Short mmCIF file of C-alpha atoms in Angstrom, two decimals:
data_model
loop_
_atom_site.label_atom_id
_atom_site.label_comp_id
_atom_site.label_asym_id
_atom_site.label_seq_id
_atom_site.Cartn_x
_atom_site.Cartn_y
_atom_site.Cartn_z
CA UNK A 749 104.53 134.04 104.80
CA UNK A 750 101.10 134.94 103.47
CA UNK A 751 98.61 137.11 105.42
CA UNK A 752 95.96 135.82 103.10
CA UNK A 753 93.35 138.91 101.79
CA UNK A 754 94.81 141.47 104.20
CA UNK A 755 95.20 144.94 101.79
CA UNK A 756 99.23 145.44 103.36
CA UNK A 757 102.33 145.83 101.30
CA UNK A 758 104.35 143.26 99.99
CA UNK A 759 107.45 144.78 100.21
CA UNK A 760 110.48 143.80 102.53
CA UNK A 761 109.29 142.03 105.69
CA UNK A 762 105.40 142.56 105.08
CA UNK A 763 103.00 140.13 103.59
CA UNK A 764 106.22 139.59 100.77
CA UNK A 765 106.17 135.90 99.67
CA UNK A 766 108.62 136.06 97.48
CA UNK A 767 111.06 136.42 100.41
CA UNK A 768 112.28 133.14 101.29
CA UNK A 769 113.08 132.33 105.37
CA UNK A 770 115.94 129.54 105.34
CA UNK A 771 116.11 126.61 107.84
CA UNK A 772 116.93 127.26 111.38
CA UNK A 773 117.17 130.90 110.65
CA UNK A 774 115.65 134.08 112.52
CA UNK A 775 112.89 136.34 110.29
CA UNK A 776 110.95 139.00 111.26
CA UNK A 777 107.90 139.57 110.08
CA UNK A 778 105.99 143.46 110.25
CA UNK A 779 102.12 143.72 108.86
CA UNK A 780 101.18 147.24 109.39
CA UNK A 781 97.38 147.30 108.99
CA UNK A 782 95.54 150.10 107.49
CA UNK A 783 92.93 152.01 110.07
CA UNK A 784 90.55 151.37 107.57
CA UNK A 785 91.14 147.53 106.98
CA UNK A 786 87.79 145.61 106.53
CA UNK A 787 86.24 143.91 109.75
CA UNK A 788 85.92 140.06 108.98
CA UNK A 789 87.58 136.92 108.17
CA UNK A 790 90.84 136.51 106.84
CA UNK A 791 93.70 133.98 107.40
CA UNK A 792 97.35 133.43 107.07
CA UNK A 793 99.53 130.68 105.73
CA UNK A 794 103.35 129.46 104.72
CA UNK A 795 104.00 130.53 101.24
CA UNK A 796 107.11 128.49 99.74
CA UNK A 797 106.69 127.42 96.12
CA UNK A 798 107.53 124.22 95.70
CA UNK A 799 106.70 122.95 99.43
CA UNK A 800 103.47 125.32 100.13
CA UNK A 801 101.03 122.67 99.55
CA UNK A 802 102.66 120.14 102.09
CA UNK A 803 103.81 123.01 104.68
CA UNK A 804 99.98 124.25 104.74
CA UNK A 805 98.48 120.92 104.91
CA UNK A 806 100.87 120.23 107.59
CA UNK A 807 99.84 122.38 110.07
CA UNK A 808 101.50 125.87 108.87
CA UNK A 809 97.92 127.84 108.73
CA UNK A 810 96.06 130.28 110.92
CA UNK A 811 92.57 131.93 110.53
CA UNK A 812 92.71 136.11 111.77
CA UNK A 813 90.00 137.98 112.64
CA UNK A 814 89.57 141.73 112.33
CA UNK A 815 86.84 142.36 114.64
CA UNK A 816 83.61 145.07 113.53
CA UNK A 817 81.41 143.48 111.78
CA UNK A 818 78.79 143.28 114.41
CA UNK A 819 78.66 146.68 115.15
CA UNK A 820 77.72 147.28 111.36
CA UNK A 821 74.06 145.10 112.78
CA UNK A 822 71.50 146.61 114.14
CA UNK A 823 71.35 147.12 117.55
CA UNK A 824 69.88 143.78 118.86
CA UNK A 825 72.18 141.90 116.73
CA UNK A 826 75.09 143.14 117.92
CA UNK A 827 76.12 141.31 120.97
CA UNK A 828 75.51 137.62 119.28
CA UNK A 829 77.46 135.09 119.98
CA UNK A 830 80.69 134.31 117.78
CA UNK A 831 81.95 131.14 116.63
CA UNK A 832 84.94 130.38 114.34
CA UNK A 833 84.31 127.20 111.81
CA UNK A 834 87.91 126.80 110.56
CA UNK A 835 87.64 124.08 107.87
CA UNK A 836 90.49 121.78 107.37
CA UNK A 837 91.26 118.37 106.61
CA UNK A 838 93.93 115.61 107.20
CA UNK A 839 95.01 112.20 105.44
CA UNK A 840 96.76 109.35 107.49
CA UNK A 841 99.52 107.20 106.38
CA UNK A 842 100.16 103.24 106.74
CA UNK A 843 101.43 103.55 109.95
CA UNK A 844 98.79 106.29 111.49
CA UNK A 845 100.33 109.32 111.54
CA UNK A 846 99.51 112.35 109.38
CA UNK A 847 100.43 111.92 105.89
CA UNK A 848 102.47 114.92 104.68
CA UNK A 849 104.35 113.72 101.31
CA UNK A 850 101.89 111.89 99.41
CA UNK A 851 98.82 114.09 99.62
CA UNK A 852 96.18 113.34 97.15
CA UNK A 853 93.12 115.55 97.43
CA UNK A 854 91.12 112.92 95.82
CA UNK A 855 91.42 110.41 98.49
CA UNK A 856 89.71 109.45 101.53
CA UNK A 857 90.18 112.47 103.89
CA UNK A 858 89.45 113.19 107.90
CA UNK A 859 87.69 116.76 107.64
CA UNK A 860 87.98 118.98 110.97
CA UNK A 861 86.63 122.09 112.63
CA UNK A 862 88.73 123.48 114.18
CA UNK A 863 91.47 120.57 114.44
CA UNK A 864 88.96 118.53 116.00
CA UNK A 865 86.28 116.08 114.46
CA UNK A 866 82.32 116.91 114.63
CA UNK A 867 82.33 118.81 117.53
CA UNK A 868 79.29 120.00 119.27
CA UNK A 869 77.59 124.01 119.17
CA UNK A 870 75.28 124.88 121.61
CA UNK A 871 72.71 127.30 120.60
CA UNK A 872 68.84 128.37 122.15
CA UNK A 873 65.56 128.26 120.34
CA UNK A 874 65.16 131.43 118.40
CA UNK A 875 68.77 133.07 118.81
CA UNK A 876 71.12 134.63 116.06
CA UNK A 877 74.80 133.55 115.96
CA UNK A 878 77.14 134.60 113.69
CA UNK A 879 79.73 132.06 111.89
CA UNK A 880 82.85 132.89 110.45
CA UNK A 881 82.93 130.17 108.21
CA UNK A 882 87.10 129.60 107.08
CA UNK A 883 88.33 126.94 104.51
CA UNK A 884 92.05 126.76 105.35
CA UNK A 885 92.81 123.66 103.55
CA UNK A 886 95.36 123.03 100.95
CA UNK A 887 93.68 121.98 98.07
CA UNK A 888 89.81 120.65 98.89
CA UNK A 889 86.59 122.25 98.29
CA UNK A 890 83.38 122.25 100.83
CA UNK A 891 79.84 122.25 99.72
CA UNK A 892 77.94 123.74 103.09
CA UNK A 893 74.63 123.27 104.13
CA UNK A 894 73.13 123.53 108.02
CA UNK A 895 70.38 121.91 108.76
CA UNK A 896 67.43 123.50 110.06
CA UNK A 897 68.59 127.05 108.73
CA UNK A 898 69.81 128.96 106.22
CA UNK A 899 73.19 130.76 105.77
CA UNK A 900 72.77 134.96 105.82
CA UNK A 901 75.69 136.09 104.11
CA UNK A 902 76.90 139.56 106.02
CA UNK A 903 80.48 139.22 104.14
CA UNK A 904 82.54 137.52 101.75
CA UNK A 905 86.55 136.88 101.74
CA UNK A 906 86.86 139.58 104.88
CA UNK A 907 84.59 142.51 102.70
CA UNK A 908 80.98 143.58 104.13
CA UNK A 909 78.62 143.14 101.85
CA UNK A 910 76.18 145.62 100.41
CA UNK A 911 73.12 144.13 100.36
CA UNK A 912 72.73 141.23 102.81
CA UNK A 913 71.37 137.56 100.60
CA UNK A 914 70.40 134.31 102.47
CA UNK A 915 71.85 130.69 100.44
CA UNK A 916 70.72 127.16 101.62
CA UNK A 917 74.18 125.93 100.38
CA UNK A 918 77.37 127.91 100.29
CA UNK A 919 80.35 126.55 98.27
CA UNK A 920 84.15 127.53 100.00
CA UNK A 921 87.09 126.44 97.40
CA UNK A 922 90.30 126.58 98.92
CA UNK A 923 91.02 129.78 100.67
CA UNK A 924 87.57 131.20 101.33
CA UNK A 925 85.69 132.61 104.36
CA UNK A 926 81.72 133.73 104.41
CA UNK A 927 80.77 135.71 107.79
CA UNK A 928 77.31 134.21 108.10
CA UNK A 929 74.17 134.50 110.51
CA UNK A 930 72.50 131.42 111.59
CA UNK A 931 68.80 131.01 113.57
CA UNK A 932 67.43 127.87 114.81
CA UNK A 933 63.52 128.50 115.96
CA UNK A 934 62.78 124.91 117.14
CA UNK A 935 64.66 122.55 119.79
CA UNK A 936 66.55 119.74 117.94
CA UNK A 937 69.96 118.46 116.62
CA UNK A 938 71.11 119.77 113.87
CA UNK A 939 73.94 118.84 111.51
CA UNK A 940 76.68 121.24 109.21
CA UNK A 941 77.44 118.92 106.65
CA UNK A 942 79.72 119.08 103.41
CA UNK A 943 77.64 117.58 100.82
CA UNK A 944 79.00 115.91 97.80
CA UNK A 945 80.66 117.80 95.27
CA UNK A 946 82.64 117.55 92.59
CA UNK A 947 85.28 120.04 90.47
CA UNK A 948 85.00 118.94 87.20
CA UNK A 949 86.15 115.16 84.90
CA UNK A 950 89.05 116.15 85.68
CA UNK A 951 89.15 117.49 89.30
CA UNK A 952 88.23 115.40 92.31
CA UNK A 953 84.98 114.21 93.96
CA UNK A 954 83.94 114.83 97.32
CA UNK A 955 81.21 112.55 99.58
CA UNK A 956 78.74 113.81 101.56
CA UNK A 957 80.55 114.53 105.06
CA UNK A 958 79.18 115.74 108.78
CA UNK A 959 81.45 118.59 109.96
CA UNK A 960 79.68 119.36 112.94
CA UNK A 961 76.51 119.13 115.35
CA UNK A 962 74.35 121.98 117.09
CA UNK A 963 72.19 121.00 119.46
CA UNK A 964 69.58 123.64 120.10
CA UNK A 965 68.17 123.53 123.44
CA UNK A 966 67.15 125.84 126.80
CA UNK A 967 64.89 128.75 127.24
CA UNK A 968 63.89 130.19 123.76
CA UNK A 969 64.54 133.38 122.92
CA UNK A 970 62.53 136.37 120.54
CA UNK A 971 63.76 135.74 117.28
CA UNK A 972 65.22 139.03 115.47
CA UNK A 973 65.03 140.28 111.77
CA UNK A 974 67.76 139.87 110.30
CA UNK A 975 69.68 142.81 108.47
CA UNK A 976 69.17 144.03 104.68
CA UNK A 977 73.19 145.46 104.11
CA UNK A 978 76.12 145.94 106.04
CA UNK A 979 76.82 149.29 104.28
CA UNK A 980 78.07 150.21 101.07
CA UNK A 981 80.35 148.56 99.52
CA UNK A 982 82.83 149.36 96.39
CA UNK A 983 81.83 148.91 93.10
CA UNK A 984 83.84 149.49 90.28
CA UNK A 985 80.79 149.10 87.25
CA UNK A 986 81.28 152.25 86.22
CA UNK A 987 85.11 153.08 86.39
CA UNK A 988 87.18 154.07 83.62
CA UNK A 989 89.23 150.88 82.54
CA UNK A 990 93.16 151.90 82.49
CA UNK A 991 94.39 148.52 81.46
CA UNK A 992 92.22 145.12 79.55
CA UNK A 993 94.26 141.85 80.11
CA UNK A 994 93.43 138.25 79.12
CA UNK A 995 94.78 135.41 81.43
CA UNK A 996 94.50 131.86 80.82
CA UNK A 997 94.47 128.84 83.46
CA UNK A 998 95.79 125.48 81.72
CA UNK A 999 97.46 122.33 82.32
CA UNK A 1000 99.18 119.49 80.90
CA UNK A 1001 98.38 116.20 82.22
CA UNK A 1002 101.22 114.95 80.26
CA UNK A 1003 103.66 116.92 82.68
CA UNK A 1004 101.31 117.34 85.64
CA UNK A 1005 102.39 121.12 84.49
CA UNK A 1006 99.47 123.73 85.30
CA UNK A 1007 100.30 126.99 83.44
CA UNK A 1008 99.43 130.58 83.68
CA UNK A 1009 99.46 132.22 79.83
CA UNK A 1010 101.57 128.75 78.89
CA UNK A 1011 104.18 129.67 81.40
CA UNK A 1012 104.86 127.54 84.89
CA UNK A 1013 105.77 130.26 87.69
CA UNK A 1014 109.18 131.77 87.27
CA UNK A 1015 109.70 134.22 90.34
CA UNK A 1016 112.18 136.62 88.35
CA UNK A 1017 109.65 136.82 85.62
CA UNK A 1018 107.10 139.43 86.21
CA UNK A 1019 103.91 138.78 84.08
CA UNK A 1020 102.43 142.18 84.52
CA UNK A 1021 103.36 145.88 85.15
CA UNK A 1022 100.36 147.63 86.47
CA UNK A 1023 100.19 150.99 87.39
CA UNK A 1024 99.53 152.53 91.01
CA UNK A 1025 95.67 154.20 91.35
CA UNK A 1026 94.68 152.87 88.17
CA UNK A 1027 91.36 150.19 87.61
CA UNK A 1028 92.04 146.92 85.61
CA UNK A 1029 90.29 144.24 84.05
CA UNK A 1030 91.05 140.79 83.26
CA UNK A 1031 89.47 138.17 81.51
CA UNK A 1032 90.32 134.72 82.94
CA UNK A 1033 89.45 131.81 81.04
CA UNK A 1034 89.90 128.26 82.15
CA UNK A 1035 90.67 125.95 79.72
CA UNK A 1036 90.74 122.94 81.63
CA UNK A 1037 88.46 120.13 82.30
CA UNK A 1038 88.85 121.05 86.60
CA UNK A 1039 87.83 124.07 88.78
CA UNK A 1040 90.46 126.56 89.68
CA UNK A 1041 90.23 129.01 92.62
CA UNK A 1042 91.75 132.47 91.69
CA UNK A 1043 93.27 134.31 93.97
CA UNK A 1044 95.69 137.60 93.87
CA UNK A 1045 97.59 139.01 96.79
CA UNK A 1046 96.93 142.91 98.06
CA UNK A 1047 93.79 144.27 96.40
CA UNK A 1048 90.59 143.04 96.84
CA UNK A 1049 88.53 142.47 93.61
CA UNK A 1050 84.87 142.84 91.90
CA UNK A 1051 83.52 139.78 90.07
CA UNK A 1052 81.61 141.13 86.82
CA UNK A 1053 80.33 138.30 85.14
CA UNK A 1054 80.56 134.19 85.01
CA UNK A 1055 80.39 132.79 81.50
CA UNK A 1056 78.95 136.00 80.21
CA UNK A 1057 75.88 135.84 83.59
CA UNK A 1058 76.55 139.66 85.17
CA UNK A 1059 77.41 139.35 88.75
CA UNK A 1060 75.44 141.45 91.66
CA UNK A 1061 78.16 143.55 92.66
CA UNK A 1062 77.92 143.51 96.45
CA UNK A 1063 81.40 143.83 97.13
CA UNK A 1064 84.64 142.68 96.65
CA UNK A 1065 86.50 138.99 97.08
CA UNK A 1066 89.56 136.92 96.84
CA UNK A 1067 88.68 133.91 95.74
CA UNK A 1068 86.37 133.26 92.65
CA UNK A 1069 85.90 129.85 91.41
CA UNK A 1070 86.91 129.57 87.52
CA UNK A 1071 84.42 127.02 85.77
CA UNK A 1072 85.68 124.22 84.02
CA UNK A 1073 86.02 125.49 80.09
CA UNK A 1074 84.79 129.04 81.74
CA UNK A 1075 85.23 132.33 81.81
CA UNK A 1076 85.13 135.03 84.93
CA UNK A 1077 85.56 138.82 84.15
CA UNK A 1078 86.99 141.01 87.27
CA UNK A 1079 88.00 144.38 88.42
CA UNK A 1080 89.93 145.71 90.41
CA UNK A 1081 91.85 148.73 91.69
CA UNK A 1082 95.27 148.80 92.26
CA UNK A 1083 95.64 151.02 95.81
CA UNK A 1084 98.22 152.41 98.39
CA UNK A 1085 100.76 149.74 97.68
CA UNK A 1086 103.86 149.35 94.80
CA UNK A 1087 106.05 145.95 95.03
CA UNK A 1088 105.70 142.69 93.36
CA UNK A 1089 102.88 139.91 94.08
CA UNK A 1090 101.47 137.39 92.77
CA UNK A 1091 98.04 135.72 91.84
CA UNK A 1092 97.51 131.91 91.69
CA UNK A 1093 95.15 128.76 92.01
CA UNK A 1094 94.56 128.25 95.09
CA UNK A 1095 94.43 124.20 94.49
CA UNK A 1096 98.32 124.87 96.25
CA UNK A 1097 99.12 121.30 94.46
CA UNK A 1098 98.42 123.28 91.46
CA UNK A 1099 100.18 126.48 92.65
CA UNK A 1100 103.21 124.18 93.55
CA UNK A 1101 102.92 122.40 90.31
CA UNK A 1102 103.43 126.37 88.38
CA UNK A 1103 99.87 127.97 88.38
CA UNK A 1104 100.80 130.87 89.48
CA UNK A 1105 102.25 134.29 88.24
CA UNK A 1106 104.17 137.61 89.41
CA UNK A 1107 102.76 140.96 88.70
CA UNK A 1108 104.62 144.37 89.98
CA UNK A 1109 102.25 147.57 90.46
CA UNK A 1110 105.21 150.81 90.15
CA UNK A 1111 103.75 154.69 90.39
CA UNK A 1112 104.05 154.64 86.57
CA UNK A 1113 103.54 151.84 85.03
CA UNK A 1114 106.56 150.76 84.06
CA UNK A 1115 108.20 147.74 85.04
CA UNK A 1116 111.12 148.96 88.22
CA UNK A 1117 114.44 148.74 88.07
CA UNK A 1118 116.18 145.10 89.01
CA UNK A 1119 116.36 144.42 92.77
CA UNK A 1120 119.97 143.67 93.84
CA UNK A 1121 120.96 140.36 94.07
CA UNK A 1122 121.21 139.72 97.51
CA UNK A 1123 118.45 141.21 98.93
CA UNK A 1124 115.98 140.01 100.97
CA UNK A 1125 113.35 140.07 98.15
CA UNK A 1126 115.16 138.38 95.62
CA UNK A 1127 117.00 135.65 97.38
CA UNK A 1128 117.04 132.70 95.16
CA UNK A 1129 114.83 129.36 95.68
CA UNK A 1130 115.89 126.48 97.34
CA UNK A 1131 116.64 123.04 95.83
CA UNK A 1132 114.22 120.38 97.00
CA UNK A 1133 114.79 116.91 96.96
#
């Protein structure tokens, strides 16, 4: 169980998926939230290697909502209406019912909002409403644009951003949420579409699909400014580096392997050893012909630079694209919480198929002494059929 960009431990029963909950059994599960945890978008999901990709495209998913944001607006923005735009999609099998064995993100696919298809937002001539726009499918990417307005990014992956940017087109991989204002100033229909996109020669294409309609009627209303920043955010340009680290995404069509350094995820083998209150950087380098969503578990980090381009810096994320035969450079600092986690492509086929990795932060450094076997954080895998 995965409370997906939530800064919690992942020790014991927290946010610790790499304790497994056997059939028909009882599990408790305890996320104790920071005061200080980010107002925004986040979600949760089941976590299994092996069977996450099925389990999540199956139904096992949630969007969560830490509320705040608004009141970072100014003061006419703040009572706007709110509207969750949880993305996900379904596939149907011969006989009509959802297809949850032989998923193949490349093929026709019934895209939702919010479990149902195109359904209809009401909005007035002139007025502001904020969108917390979620992708919680298993492995398929969205290309958003609204008609008749423009997206006005106030956060990314559940972190306020620093200085507030407007984007005709927003691109959500797997796994990500924009909090986003939206203004219509003339009477009409308007249409949130996916557009067609694709990941790479070897990835999957997408066509041009509507996700949704908003017809904009009624008494119109003052149109507002919209805001600059939603306060400062971290940046990490100028801390001291404890630890450099290269990481490469590959795969083996041969196999269908995807690999992490040239290894398929072992959950006893722990890839890194980073040390509590400490910056880090990685390189990560895609070496395949396909886009990879990267995503690590407990802290939050800064996107420096895409193939060599230096990044803005308004904050932190969860997800970052990797470009096919790219190269992304991040930071991030390794807070409040020791315990093993792991980072991954969020493509879960790929994640299932190996891409994805344990690292353990200790308050030294140094890799921690063996768990007992036993325990409820090292209880072995299941076999699957």
């Amino acid at each position: 169980f995965h409370t997906h960009g939530l800064h919690v431990s992942p020790q014991g029963i927290s946010d610790n998926v790499l304790r497994v909950m056997q059939p028909e059994s009882d599990n408790s599960v305890v996320i104790e939230l920071p005061m200080d945890v980010a107002p925004g978008t986040y979600w949760y999901h089941a976590h299994l290697h092996g069977l996450t990709e099925p389990q999540v495209f199956s139904g096992l998913a949630g969007a969560l909502v830490v509320d705040g944001l608004t009141e970072r607006l100014p003061a006419d923005l703040q009572d706007v209406p709110e509207h969750l735009v949880a993305l996900k999609d379904l596939q149907l099998d011969s006989s009509g019912a959802i297809e949850t064995e032989n998923i193949d993100s490349n093929a026709p696919t019934t895209r939702t909002v919010n479990g149902l298809v195109n359904p209809v937002l009401d909005a007035q001539p002139g007025g502001t409403q904020l969108l917390r726009l979620a992708n919680l499918s298993a492995d398929i990417w969205y290309r958003l644009k609204m008609d008749g307005t423009s997206f006005t990014i106030l956060a990314e992956d559940a972190n306020p951003v620093s200085t507030v940017t407007q984007a005709d087109e927003l691109v959500l991989p797997p796994g990500k949420r924009f909090d986003v204002l939206v203004r219509w100033d003339d009477p009409g229909r308007y249409r949130l579409r996916t557009l067609k996109y694709g990941t790479g020669s070897a990835g999957d294409s997408y066509p041009e699909r509507v996700l949704a309609t908003v017809v904009v009627a009624g008494d119109a209303v003052a149109p507002v400014a919209m805001p600059t920043s939603m306060g400062p955010a971290p940046d990490l340009a100028d801390a001291p580096i404890a630890q450099h680290r290269e990481v490469v995404f590959s795969e083996d069509p041969k196999t269908n392997a995807f690999l992490i350094n040239g290894q398929v995820f072992n959950m006893d083998d722990v890839m890194y050893t980073m040390k509590l209150d400490t910056v880090e950087e990685w390189t990560i380098r895609n070496t395949s012909d396909e886009e990879h969503p990267f995503h690590i578990h407990v802290n939050d980090f800064q996107v420096m630079s895409v193939n060599g381009k230096a990044q803005p810096g308004d904050g932190l994320q969860d997800i970052v694209a990797l470009p096919p035969k790219g190269e992304v450079v991040i930071r991030m600092r390794l807070t409040d919480f020791v315990g093993k986690y792991v980072f991954h492509c969020h493509i879960l086929n790929h994640e299932d198929n190996g891409m994805m990795a344990v690292v353990e932060v200790t308050e030294d450094g140094k890799p921690s002494a063996p768990t007992p076997a036993g325990s409820s954080t090292s209880t072995s895998m299941p076999h699957h059929s």
